Amino acid sequence: MAFDCIVIGSGNAGCCAAFSAAESGCDKVLVVDVCPQQWAGGNGYFTAGAFRTVHEGLHDLLPIANNVSAEQVGSIDMDRYTREDFLRDIMRLGDGKPDPVLAGAVVDASRDTISWLATNVGLPFMFSYHRQAYAVGGRQKFWGGMVLCTEDGGKGLIAAHQRALAKAKVDMWFNCPAVEITMENGAVSGVVVEKDGARMHLRSAAVVLAAGGFEANSVLRAKHLGAGWERAIVSDGFVLAAALGARQTGDWAGCHSTCWDADAPKDGGQRDLTNQFTKSGYPLGIMVNSSGKRFVDEGEDFRNYTYAKFGRAILMQPEGQAFQIFDAKVIASLRQEEYGDGIVKKICADRIEDLAEKLAEIGLKSKQEFVETVNQFNEAVGRYQAEKPAAWNPAIKDGMSTADLPLSKTNWALTIDKAPFMAVKVACGVTFTFGGLAIDPETAGVISEKTSKVIPGLFCTGEMVGGLFHGNYPGAAGRAAAALMHQV
Ligand SMILES: Cc1cc2nc3c(=O)[nH]c(=O)nc-3n(C[C@H](O)[C@H](O)[C@H](O)COP(=O)(O)OP(=O)(O)OC[C@H]3O[C@@H](n4cnc5c(N)ncnc54)[C@H](O)[C@@H]3O)c2cc1C
């Protein structure tokens, strides 16, 4: 059986690549995925469907956002997010280590890709009000550079991709792992898959690796991420690529790991709650470990610039767990999708001492230390406010800090003193890995370790691409890596 293009993986990246191939004139395009059909869409299904892109502000994105009424337009504040902003974010969060050419290619392609996804693929984009904006003084103020998401989050994203691929007559085979990529005369010649219990050689001169990161592979996780990561809650596409001598690059010891509900399933996701296990409200409160101590600057930057590294920070705490603490002043500002009733186990009390008692039942080791931490934090906020009175504003970096604490909270520091108090228990969730394959940014062709040239016919996209992020990343830029395949 022969195809013009075979894509390995049905995630966002694979779907983009397959649609793009069909649109570019390939008659017979096939997507294979090891998962059953009801699990189509890879990690993308479990996300908020957030997309980071360069943009010129409200007027630029208004035509593609489907959730803005005429009355709302006048009350939205949305700064432009330039090529320089996006590139600077990738490079500064990656400590200068990401490949600047690759990052530049992703950034440059980002805005056109959004238009292509909206118009050609049919993704239903909307403004991410609840996640990326706060209502302040009657205005919706967006922050953190990222403003777009898909309607119904990852579920809506994958459903739209599936509709587009069906319309483009792309074949999709599920329960169908790719087990080998074949070569003839120095070029890719096809893929061996397992289908209905038998091995089958499918011929194709173009194969796209879109099999995601290695977060679900406990062996690779332990090997590359190191000790402790077996406690993290979470493809074997790299094995296929290694057999062809593909070059690996990037931060194999790093990954995007976020604050995750400690009570979430330990292996794999839950199709109904998906991204709702994320617990990203910490800029509005504090986080303490089981010794009752703070361990990160919760106000270091906007959430979408810190959440990718705070999961790791939690994992490094005793038992790999922590508690997020909020008081009545901010509880209403927490996202309902993450902190609503029935979404997460909330521990509530009217006194901090009583909250300590309750937390002790679920892992807090030192009640006294916890109470002292909260008291010292409140006193530091008081001192700062007495010296430099400022208005608390979560939509900007308001500078309200606990400057004289050894570990300061540098923005959004409010006292935790108004009952009721609320805590949730969090752990570390690996969302995606940074190490991957070296590619030519212009063609997405995979580079051979031996020749340093592209392996003819082999392409790579999405999370399998290495070199783009290092240590940390600007939230919702993961999906931008899929843009490369659409541009080539
Ligand atoms: C909870 C969560 C929230 C996130 N939120 C966002 C967000 O809002 N914005 C953002 O940009 N990024 C987000 N990310 C990261 C983003 O989801 C990933 O970067 C992106 O989905 C990767 O897409 P992909 O198509 O490359 O890989 P995946 O989505 O991992 O898809 C890979 C597919 O390949 C299949 N596969 C693997 N091996 C084989 C094989 N041998 N044969 C056949 N099939 C195979 C897998 O079954 C899978 O379906 C989030 C991740 C998580 C987990």
CSV table of N, CA, C and O and ligand atoms in Angstrom, one decimal, residues 7-16 31-36 39-52 131 146 148-149 154 157-158 173-180 191-193 209-213 215 235-238 240 256 258 260 274-278 307 429-433 461-465 469 473-482, ligand 1:
chain,number,residue,atom,x,y,z
A,7,VAL,N,2.0,10.5,8.3
A,7,VAL,CA,2.2,11.3,9.5
A,7,VAL,C,2.1,10.3,10.7
A,7,VAL,O,1.1,9.6,10.8
A,8,ILE,N,3.1,10.3,11.6
A,8,ILE,CA,3.1,9.5,12.8
A,8,ILE,C,2.6,10.3,14.0
A,8,ILE,O,3.4,11.2,14.4
A,9,GLY,N,1.4,10.2,14.4
A,9,GLY,CA,0.9,10.9,15.5
A,9,GLY,C,-0.3,11.8,15.1
A,9,GLY,O,-0.2,12.5,14.1
A,10,SER,N,-1.4,11.7,15.9
A,10,SER,CA,-2.6,12.4,15.6
A,10,SER,C,-2.8,13.6,16.5
A,10,SER,O,-3.9,14.1,16.7
A,11,GLY,N,-1.7,14.1,17.2
A,11,GLY,CA,-1.8,15.3,18.0
A,11,GLY,C,-2.0,16.6,17.1
A,11,GLY,O,-2.1,16.5,15.9
A,12,ASN,N,-2.0,17.7,17.8
A,12,ASN,CA,-2.1,19.0,17.1
A,12,ASN,C,-1.1,19.1,16.0
A,12,ASN,O,-1.4,19.5,14.8
A,13,ALA,N,0.2,18.7,16.2
A,13,ALA,CA,1.2,18.8,15.2
A,13,ALA,C,1.0,17.9,14.1
A,13,ALA,O,1.1,18.3,12.9
A,14,GLY,N,0.6,16.7,14.4
A,14,GLY,CA,0.4,15.7,13.3
A,14,GLY,C,-0.8,16.1,12.4
A,14,GLY,O,-0.8,16.0,11.2
A,15,CYS,N,-1.9,16.6,13.1
A,15,CYS,CA,-3.0,17.1,12.3
A,15,CYS,C,-2.7,18.3,11.4
A,15,CYS,O,-3.1,18.3,10.3
A,16,CYS,N,-1.9,19.2,11.9
A,16,CYS,CA,-1.5,20.4,11.1
A,16,CYS,C,-0.7,19.9,9.9
A,16,CYS,O,-0.9,20.3,8.8
A,31,VAL,N,-2.6,9.4,8.5
A,31,VAL,CA,-2.1,9.6,9.9
A,31,VAL,C,-2.3,8.3,10.6
A,31,VAL,O,-3.3,7.6,10.6
A,32,VAL,N,-1.2,7.8,11.3
A,32,VAL,CA,-1.3,6.6,12.1
A,32,VAL,C,-1.1,7.0,13.6
A,32,VAL,O,-0.3,7.9,13.8
A,33,ASP,N,-1.8,6.4,14.4
A,33,ASP,CA,-1.6,6.7,15.9
A,33,ASP,C,-1.8,5.4,16.6
A,33,ASP,O,-2.7,4.5,16.3
A,34,VAL,N,-0.9,5.2,17.6
A,34,VAL,CA,-0.9,4.0,18.4
A,34,VAL,C,-2.2,3.9,19.3
A,34,VAL,O,-2.6,2.9,19.8
A,35,CYS,N,-2.8,5.1,19.6
A,35,CYS,CA,-3.9,5.1,20.5
A,35,CYS,C,-5.2,4.7,19.9
A,35,CYS,O,-5.3,4.7,18.6
A,36,PRO,N,-6.2,4.3,20.7
A,36,PRO,CA,-7.5,4.0,20.1
A,36,PRO,C,-8.2,5.3,19.6
A,36,PRO,O,-7.8,6.4,20.1
A,39,TRP,N,-9.1,8.2,21.8
A,39,TRP,CA,-8.0,9.0,22.4
A,39,TRP,C,-7.3,9.8,21.4
A,39,TRP,O,-6.2,10.3,21.6
A,40,ALA,N,-7.9,10.0,20.2
A,40,ALA,CA,-7.2,10.8,19.2
A,40,ALA,C,-6.9,12.2,19.7
A,40,ALA,O,-7.6,12.8,20.5
A,41,GLY,N,-5.8,12.7,19.2
A,41,GLY,CA,-5.4,14.1,19.5
A,41,GLY,C,-4.3,14.3,20.4
A,41,GLY,O,-3.9,15.4,20.7
A,42,GLY,N,-3.7,13.2,20.9
A,42,GLY,CA,-2.5,13.3,21.8
A,42,GLY,C,-2.8,14.2,23.0
A,42,GLY,O,-3.9,14.3,23.5
A,43,ASN,N,-1.7,14.9,23.4
A,43,ASN,CA,-1.7,15.8,24.5
A,43,ASN,C,-2.7,17.0,24.2
A,43,ASN,O,-3.2,17.5,25.2
A,44,GLY,N,-2.8,17.3,23.0
A,44,GLY,CA,-3.6,18.5,22.6
A,44,GLY,C,-5.0,18.5,23.2
A,44,GLY,O,-5.5,19.5,23.6
A,45,TYR,N,-5.6,17.3,23.3
A,45,TYR,CA,-6.9,17.1,23.9
A,45,TYR,C,-7.0,17.6,25.3
A,45,TYR,O,-8.0,18.1,25.8
A,46,PHE,N,-5.9,17.5,26.0
A,46,PHE,CA,-5.9,17.7,27.5
A,46,PHE,C,-5.5,19.2,27.8
A,46,PHE,O,-5.4,19.5,29.0
A,47,THR,N,-5.3,20.0,26.8
A,47,THR,CA,-4.9,21.4,27.0
A,47,THR,C,-6.0,22.3,27.1
A,47,THR,O,-7.2,22.0,26.9
A,48,ALA,N,-5.7,23.6,27.4
A,48,ALA,CA,-6.7,24.7,27.4
A,48,ALA,C,-6.8,25.2,26.0
A,48,ALA,O,-7.6,26.1,25.7
A,49,GLY,N,-6.1,24.6,25.0
A,49,GLY,CA,-6.2,25.1,23.6
A,49,GLY,C,-5.6,26.5,23.5
A,49,GLY,O,-6.0,27.2,22.6
A,50,ALA,N,-4.6,26.8,24.3
A,50,ALA,CA,-4.0,28.2,24.3
A,50,ALA,C,-3.0,28.3,23.2
A,50,ALA,O,-2.2,27.3,23.0
A,51,PHE,N,-3.0,29.4,22.4
A,51,PHE,CA,-2.0,29.6,21.3
A,51,PHE,C,-1.3,30.9,21.6
A,51,PHE,O,-2.0,31.9,21.7
A,52,ARG,N,0.0,30.9,21.5
A,52,ARG,CA,0.8,32.1,21.6
A,52,ARG,C,1.2,32.5,20.2
A,52,ARG,O,1.7,31.7,19.4
A,131,ARG,N,-8.5,33.0,31.6
A,131,ARG,CA,-7.1,32.6,31.8
A,131,ARG,C,-6.1,33.7,31.7
A,131,ARG,O,-5.1,33.7,32.5
A,146,MET,N,-0.2,36.4,25.8
A,146,MET,CA,-0.9,35.3,25.2
A,146,MET,C,-2.4,35.6,25.3
A,146,MET,O,-2.9,35.8,26.4
A,148,LEU,N,-5.1,34.1,22.9
A,148,LEU,CA,-6.0,33.2,22.1
A,148,LEU,C,-6.1,31.8,22.7
A,148,LEU,O,-5.1,31.2,23.1
A,149,CYS,N,-7.3,31.3,22.6
A,149,CYS,CA,-7.4,29.8,22.8
A,149,CYS,C,-8.5,29.3,21.9
A,149,CYS,O,-9.2,30.1,21.2
A,154,GLY,N,-8.9,22.1,24.6
A,154,GLY,CA,-8.2,21.1,23.8
A,154,GLY,C,-9.3,20.2,23.1
A,154,GLY,O,-9.0,19.7,22.0
A,157,LEU,N,-10.3,22.0,20.0
A,157,LEU,CA,-9.1,22.0,19.1
A,157,LEU,C,-9.1,20.7,18.3
A,157,LEU,O,-9.0,20.7,17.1
A,158,ILE,N,-9.1,19.6,19.0
A,158,ILE,CA,-9.0,18.3,18.4
A,158,ILE,C,-10.2,18.0,17.5
A,158,ILE,O,-10.1,17.4,16.4
A,173,TRP,N,-5.6,6.0,10.8
A,173,TRP,CA,-5.6,4.7,11.4
A,173,TRP,C,-5.2,4.7,12.9
A,173,TRP,O,-4.2,5.2,13.2
A,174,PHE,N,-6.1,4.2,13.7
A,174,PHE,CA,-5.8,4.1,15.1
A,174,PHE,C,-5.5,2.7,15.6
A,174,PHE,O,-5.6,1.8,14.8
A,175,ASN,N,-5.0,2.6,16.8
A,175,ASN,CA,-4.5,1.3,17.3
A,175,ASN,C,-3.4,0.8,16.3
A,175,ASN,O,-3.4,-0.4,16.0
A,176,CYS,N,-2.7,1.7,15.8
A,176,CYS,CA,-1.8,1.4,14.7
A,176,CYS,C,-0.4,2.0,14.9
A,176,CYS,O,-0.1,3.1,14.4
A,177,PRO,N,0.4,1.4,15.8
A,177,PRO,CA,1.8,2.0,16.1
A,177,PRO,C,2.7,1.9,14.9
A,177,PRO,O,2.7,0.9,14.2
A,178,ALA,N,3.5,3.0,14.7
A,178,ALA,CA,4.6,2.9,13.7
A,178,ALA,C,5.7,2.2,14.4
A,178,ALA,O,6.1,2.7,15.5
A,179,VAL,N,6.3,1.2,13.9
A,179,VAL,CA,7.3,0.4,14.6
A,179,VAL,C,8.7,0.6,13.9
A,179,VAL,O,9.7,0.3,14.5
A,180,GLU,N,8.7,1.0,12.7
A,180,GLU,CA,10.0,1.2,11.9
A,180,GLU,C,9.7,2.2,10.8
A,180,GLU,O,8.7,2.2,10.2
A,191,VAL,N,6.9,3.3,6.1
A,191,VAL,CA,6.7,3.0,7.6
A,191,VAL,C,6.2,1.6,7.8
A,191,VAL,O,5.3,1.2,7.0
A,192,VAL,N,6.8,0.9,8.7
A,192,VAL,CA,6.2,-0.4,9.1
A,192,VAL,C,5.3,-0.1,10.3
A,192,VAL,O,5.7,0.5,11.3
A,193,VAL,N,4.0,-0.5,10.1
A,193,VAL,CA,3.1,-0.3,11.2
A,193,VAL,C,2.5,-1.7,11.7
A,193,VAL,O,2.6,-2.7,11.0
A,209,LEU,N,7.4,12.8,11.5
A,209,LEU,CA,7.4,12.4,12.9
A,209,LEU,C,6.7,13.4,13.7
A,209,LEU,O,7.2,14.6,13.8
A,210,ALA,N,5.5,13.1,14.2
A,210,ALA,CA,4.8,14.0,15.1
A,210,ALA,C,4.3,13.2,16.3
A,210,ALA,O,3.1,13.3,16.7
A,211,ALA,N,5.2,12.4,16.9
A,211,ALA,CA,4.8,11.5,17.9
A,211,ALA,C,5.0,12.0,19.3
A,211,ALA,O,4.9,11.3,20.3
A,212,GLY,N,5.1,13.3,19.4
A,212,GLY,CA,5.1,13.9,20.8
A,212,GLY,C,6.4,13.7,21.5
A,212,GLY,O,7.4,13.2,21.0
A,213,GLY,N,6.4,14.2,22.8
A,213,GLY,CA,7.6,14.1,23.7
A,213,GLY,C,7.7,12.8,24.3
A,213,GLY,O,7.0,11.8,24.0
A,215,GLU,N,7.4,12.3,27.7
A,215,GLU,CA,6.9,12.4,29.1
A,215,GLU,C,6.1,11.1,29.5
A,215,GLU,O,6.1,10.8,30.7
A,235,SER,N,6.3,8.3,24.2
A,235,SER,CA,6.3,8.2,22.7
A,235,SER,C,7.5,7.5,22.3
A,235,SER,O,8.6,7.8,22.7
A,236,ASP,N,7.1,7.0,21.9
A,236,ASP,CA,8.3,6.3,21.5
A,236,ASP,C,8.8,6.6,20.1
A,236,ASP,O,9.5,5.9,19.5
A,237,GLY,N,8.4,7.8,19.6
A,237,GLY,CA,8.8,8.2,18.3
A,237,GLY,C,10.3,8.4,18.2
A,237,GLY,O,10.9,8.2,17.1
A,238,PHE,N,10.9,8.7,19.4
A,238,PHE,CA,12.4,8.9,19.4
A,238,PHE,C,13.1,7.6,19.1
A,238,PHE,O,14.2,7.6,18.5
A,240,LEU,N,12.1,5.3,16.9
A,240,LEU,CA,12.1,5.2,15.5
A,240,LEU,C,13.1,6.1,14.8
A,240,LEU,O,13.8,5.7,13.9
A,256,HIS,N,8.5,20.9,30.6
A,256,HIS,CA,7.4,21.8,31.1
A,256,HIS,C,6.7,21.0,32.2
A,256,HIS,O,6.1,19.9,31.9
A,258,THR,N,4.1,21.5,35.5
A,258,THR,CA,3.3,22.5,36.1
A,258,THR,C,2.6,22.1,37.4
A,258,THR,O,2.7,20.9,37.8
A,260,TRP,N,-0.1,20.7,39.6
A,260,TRP,CA,-1.1,19.8,39.2
A,260,TRP,C,-1.8,19.3,40.4
A,260,TRP,O,-1.2,19.1,41.4
A,274,THR,N,-9.5,16.9,31.8
A,274,THR,CA,-8.4,17.4,31.0
A,274,THR,C,-7.5,18.4,31.7
A,274,THR,O,-7.0,18.1,32.8
A,275,ASN,N,-7.5,19.6,31.2
A,275,ASN,CA,-6.6,20.6,31.7
A,275,ASN,C,-7.0,21.2,33.1
A,275,ASN,O,-6.3,22.0,33.7
A,276,GLN,N,-8.2,20.8,33.5
A,276,GLN,CA,-8.7,21.4,34.8
A,276,GLN,C,-7.9,20.9,36.0
A,276,GLN,O,-8.1,21.4,37.1
A,277,PHE,N,-7.1,19.9,35.8
A,277,PHE,CA,-6.2,19.5,37.0
A,277,PHE,C,-5.1,20.5,37.2
A,277,PHE,O,-4.5,20.5,38.3
A,278,THR,N,-4.8,21.4,36.3
A,278,THR,CA,-3.9,22.5,36.5
A,278,THR,C,-4.3,23.3,37.6
A,278,THR,O,-5.5,23.6,37.8
A,307,TYR,N,4.8,29.1,35.3
A,307,TYR,CA,4.1,27.8,35.7
A,307,TYR,C,4.9,26.6,35.1
A,307,TYR,O,4.9,25.5,35.7
A,429,GLY,N,3.0,18.0,37.6
A,429,GLY,CA,2.5,17.3,36.4
A,429,GLY,C,3.4,17.6,35.2
A,429,GLY,O,3.6,18.8,34.9
A,430,VAL,N,3.9,16.6,34.5
A,430,VAL,CA,4.8,16.8,33.3
A,430,VAL,C,3.8,17.1,32.2
A,430,VAL,O,3.0,16.2,31.9
A,431,THR,N,4.0,18.2,31.5
A,431,THR,CA,3.1,18.5,30.4
A,431,THR,C,3.8,18.2,29.1
A,431,THR,O,3.2,17.7,28.2
A,432,PHE,N,5.0,18.7,28.9
A,432,PHE,CA,5.8,18.3,27.8
A,432,PHE,C,7.3,18.4,28.0
A,432,PHE,O,7.7,19.2,28.8
A,433,THR,N,8.0,17.7,27.1
A,433,THR,CA,9.4,17.6,27.3
A,433,THR,C,10.1,18.5,26.3
A,433,THR,O,9.5,18.8,25.2
A,461,THR,N,7.9,17.5,13.5
A,461,THR,CA,7.1,18.7,14.0
A,461,THR,C,6.6,18.5,15.4
A,461,THR,O,6.6,17.4,15.9
A,462,GLY,N,6.2,19.6,16.0
A,462,GLY,CA,5.6,19.6,17.3
A,462,GLY,C,6.6,19.4,18.4
A,462,GLY,O,7.7,19.8,18.3
A,463,GLU,N,6.1,18.7,19.4
A,463,GLU,CA,6.9,18.5,20.6
A,463,GLU,C,8.2,17.6,20.4
A,463,GLU,O,9.1,17.7,21.2
A,464,MET,N,8.2,16.9,19.3
A,464,MET,CA,9.4,16.0,19.0
A,464,MET,C,10.6,16.9,18.6
A,464,MET,O,11.7,16.4,18.5
A,465,VAL,N,10.3,18.1,18.2
A,465,VAL,CA,11.4,19.0,17.8
A,465,VAL,C,12.2,19.5,19.0
A,465,VAL,O,11.7,19.9,20.0
A,469,PHE,N,13.0,25.1,23.3
A,469,PHE,CA,12.9,25.6,24.7
A,469,PHE,C,13.9,25.0,25.6
A,469,PHE,O,14.4,23.9,25.4
A,473,TYR,N,9.5,28.0,29.6
A,473,TYR,CA,9.0,28.4,28.3
A,473,TYR,C,7.9,29.4,28.5
A,473,TYR,O,7.2,29.4,29.5
A,474,PRO,N,7.6,30.3,27.4
A,474,PRO,CA,6.5,31.1,27.5
A,474,PRO,C,5.2,30.3,27.3
A,474,PRO,O,5.1,29.7,26.2
A,475,GLY,N,4.3,30.3,28.2
A,475,GLY,CA,3.1,29.5,28.1
A,475,GLY,C,2.4,29.6,26.8
A,475,GLY,O,2.3,30.7,26.2
A,476,ALA,N,2.0,28.4,26.3
A,476,ALA,CA,1.2,28.3,25.0
A,476,ALA,C,2.1,28.5,23.8
A,476,ALA,O,1.5,28.7,22.7
A,477,ALA,N,3.4,28.4,24.0
A,477,ALA,CA,4.3,28.5,22.8
A,477,ALA,C,4.5,27.1,22.3
A,477,ALA,O,5.1,26.9,21.2
A,478,GLY,N,4.2,26.0,23.1
A,478,GLY,CA,4.4,24.7,22.7
A,478,GLY,C,3.8,24.4,21.3
A,478,GLY,O,4.4,23.7,20.4
A,479,ARG,N,2.6,24.8,21.2
A,479,ARG,CA,1.8,24.6,20.0
A,479,ARG,C,2.4,25.3,18.8
A,479,ARG,O,2.2,24.8,17.6
A,480,ALA,N,3.1,26.3,19.0
A,480,ALA,CA,3.7,27.1,17.9
A,480,ALA,C,4.7,26.2,17.1
A,480,ALA,O,4.9,26.5,15.9
A,481,ALA,N,5.3,25.2,17.8
A,481,ALA,CA,6.3,24.4,17.1
A,481,ALA,C,5.6,23.6,16.0
A,481,ALA,O,6.3,23.2,15.0
A,482,ALA,N,4.3,23.4,16.1
A,482,ALA,CA,3.6,22.7,15.0
A,482,ALA,C,3.5,23.6,13.7
A,482,ALA,O,3.3,23.1,12.6
B,1,LIG,C1,-2.3,19.5,30.5
B,1,LIG,C2,-1.5,20.1,29.3
B,1,LIG,C3,-1.8,21.4,29.0
B,1,LIG,C4,-1.1,22.0,28.0
B,1,LIG,N1,-1.5,23.3,27.6
B,1,LIG,C5,-0.9,23.8,26.4
B,1,LIG,C6,-1.5,25.0,25.9
B,1,LIG,O1,-2.5,25.5,26.3
B,1,LIG,N2,-0.8,25.5,24.8
B,1,LIG,C7,0.3,24.9,24.2
B,1,LIG,O2,0.9,25.5,23.3
B,1,LIG,N3,0.8,23.8,24.7
B,1,LIG,C8,0.2,23.2,25.8
B,1,LIG,N4,0.6,22.0,26.3
B,1,LIG,C9,1.7,21.3,25.5
B,1,LIG,C10,1.1,20.8,24.2
B,1,LIG,O3,0.0,20.0,24.5
B,1,LIG,C11,2.1,19.9,23.5
B,1,LIG,O4,3.3,20.6,23.2
B,1,LIG,C12,1.5,19.5,22.2
B,1,LIG,O5,0.2,18.9,22.4
B,1,LIG,C13,2.3,18.5,21.5
B,1,LIG,O6,1.7,18.1,20.3
B,1,LIG,P1,2.2,17.0,19.4
B,1,LIG,O7,1.2,16.8,18.3
B,1,LIG,O8,3.6,17.3,19.0
B,1,LIG,O9,2.3,15.7,20.3
B,1,LIG,P2,1.2,14.9,21.1
B,1,LIG,O10,0.0,15.7,21.4
B,1,LIG,O11,1.9,14.2,22.3
B,1,LIG,O12,0.7,13.7,20.1
B,1,LIG,C14,1.6,12.7,19.7
B,1,LIG,C15,0.8,11.5,19.3
B,1,LIG,O13,1.6,10.5,18.7
B,1,LIG,C16,1.2,9.3,19.1
B,1,LIG,N5,2.3,8.3,19.0
B,1,LIG,C17,3.4,8.2,19.8
B,1,LIG,N6,4.2,7.3,19.3
B,1,LIG,C18,3.6,6.7,18.2
B,1,LIG,C19,4.0,5.7,17.4
B,1,LIG,N7,5.1,5.0,17.5
B,1,LIG,N8,3.1,5.3,16.4
B,1,LIG,C20,2.0,6.0,16.2
B,1,LIG,N9,1.6,7.0,17.0
B,1,LIG,C21,2.4,7.4,18.0
B,1,LIG,C22,0.6,9.4,20.5
B,1,LIG,O14,-0.3,8.4,20.8
B,1,LIG,C23,0.0,10.8,20.4
B,1,LIG,O15,-1.4,10.7,20.0
B,1,LIG,C24,-0.1,21.3,27.3
B,1,LIG,C25,0.2,20.0,27.6
B,1,LIG,C26,-0.5,19.4,28.6
B,1,LIG,C27,-0.3,18.0,29.0
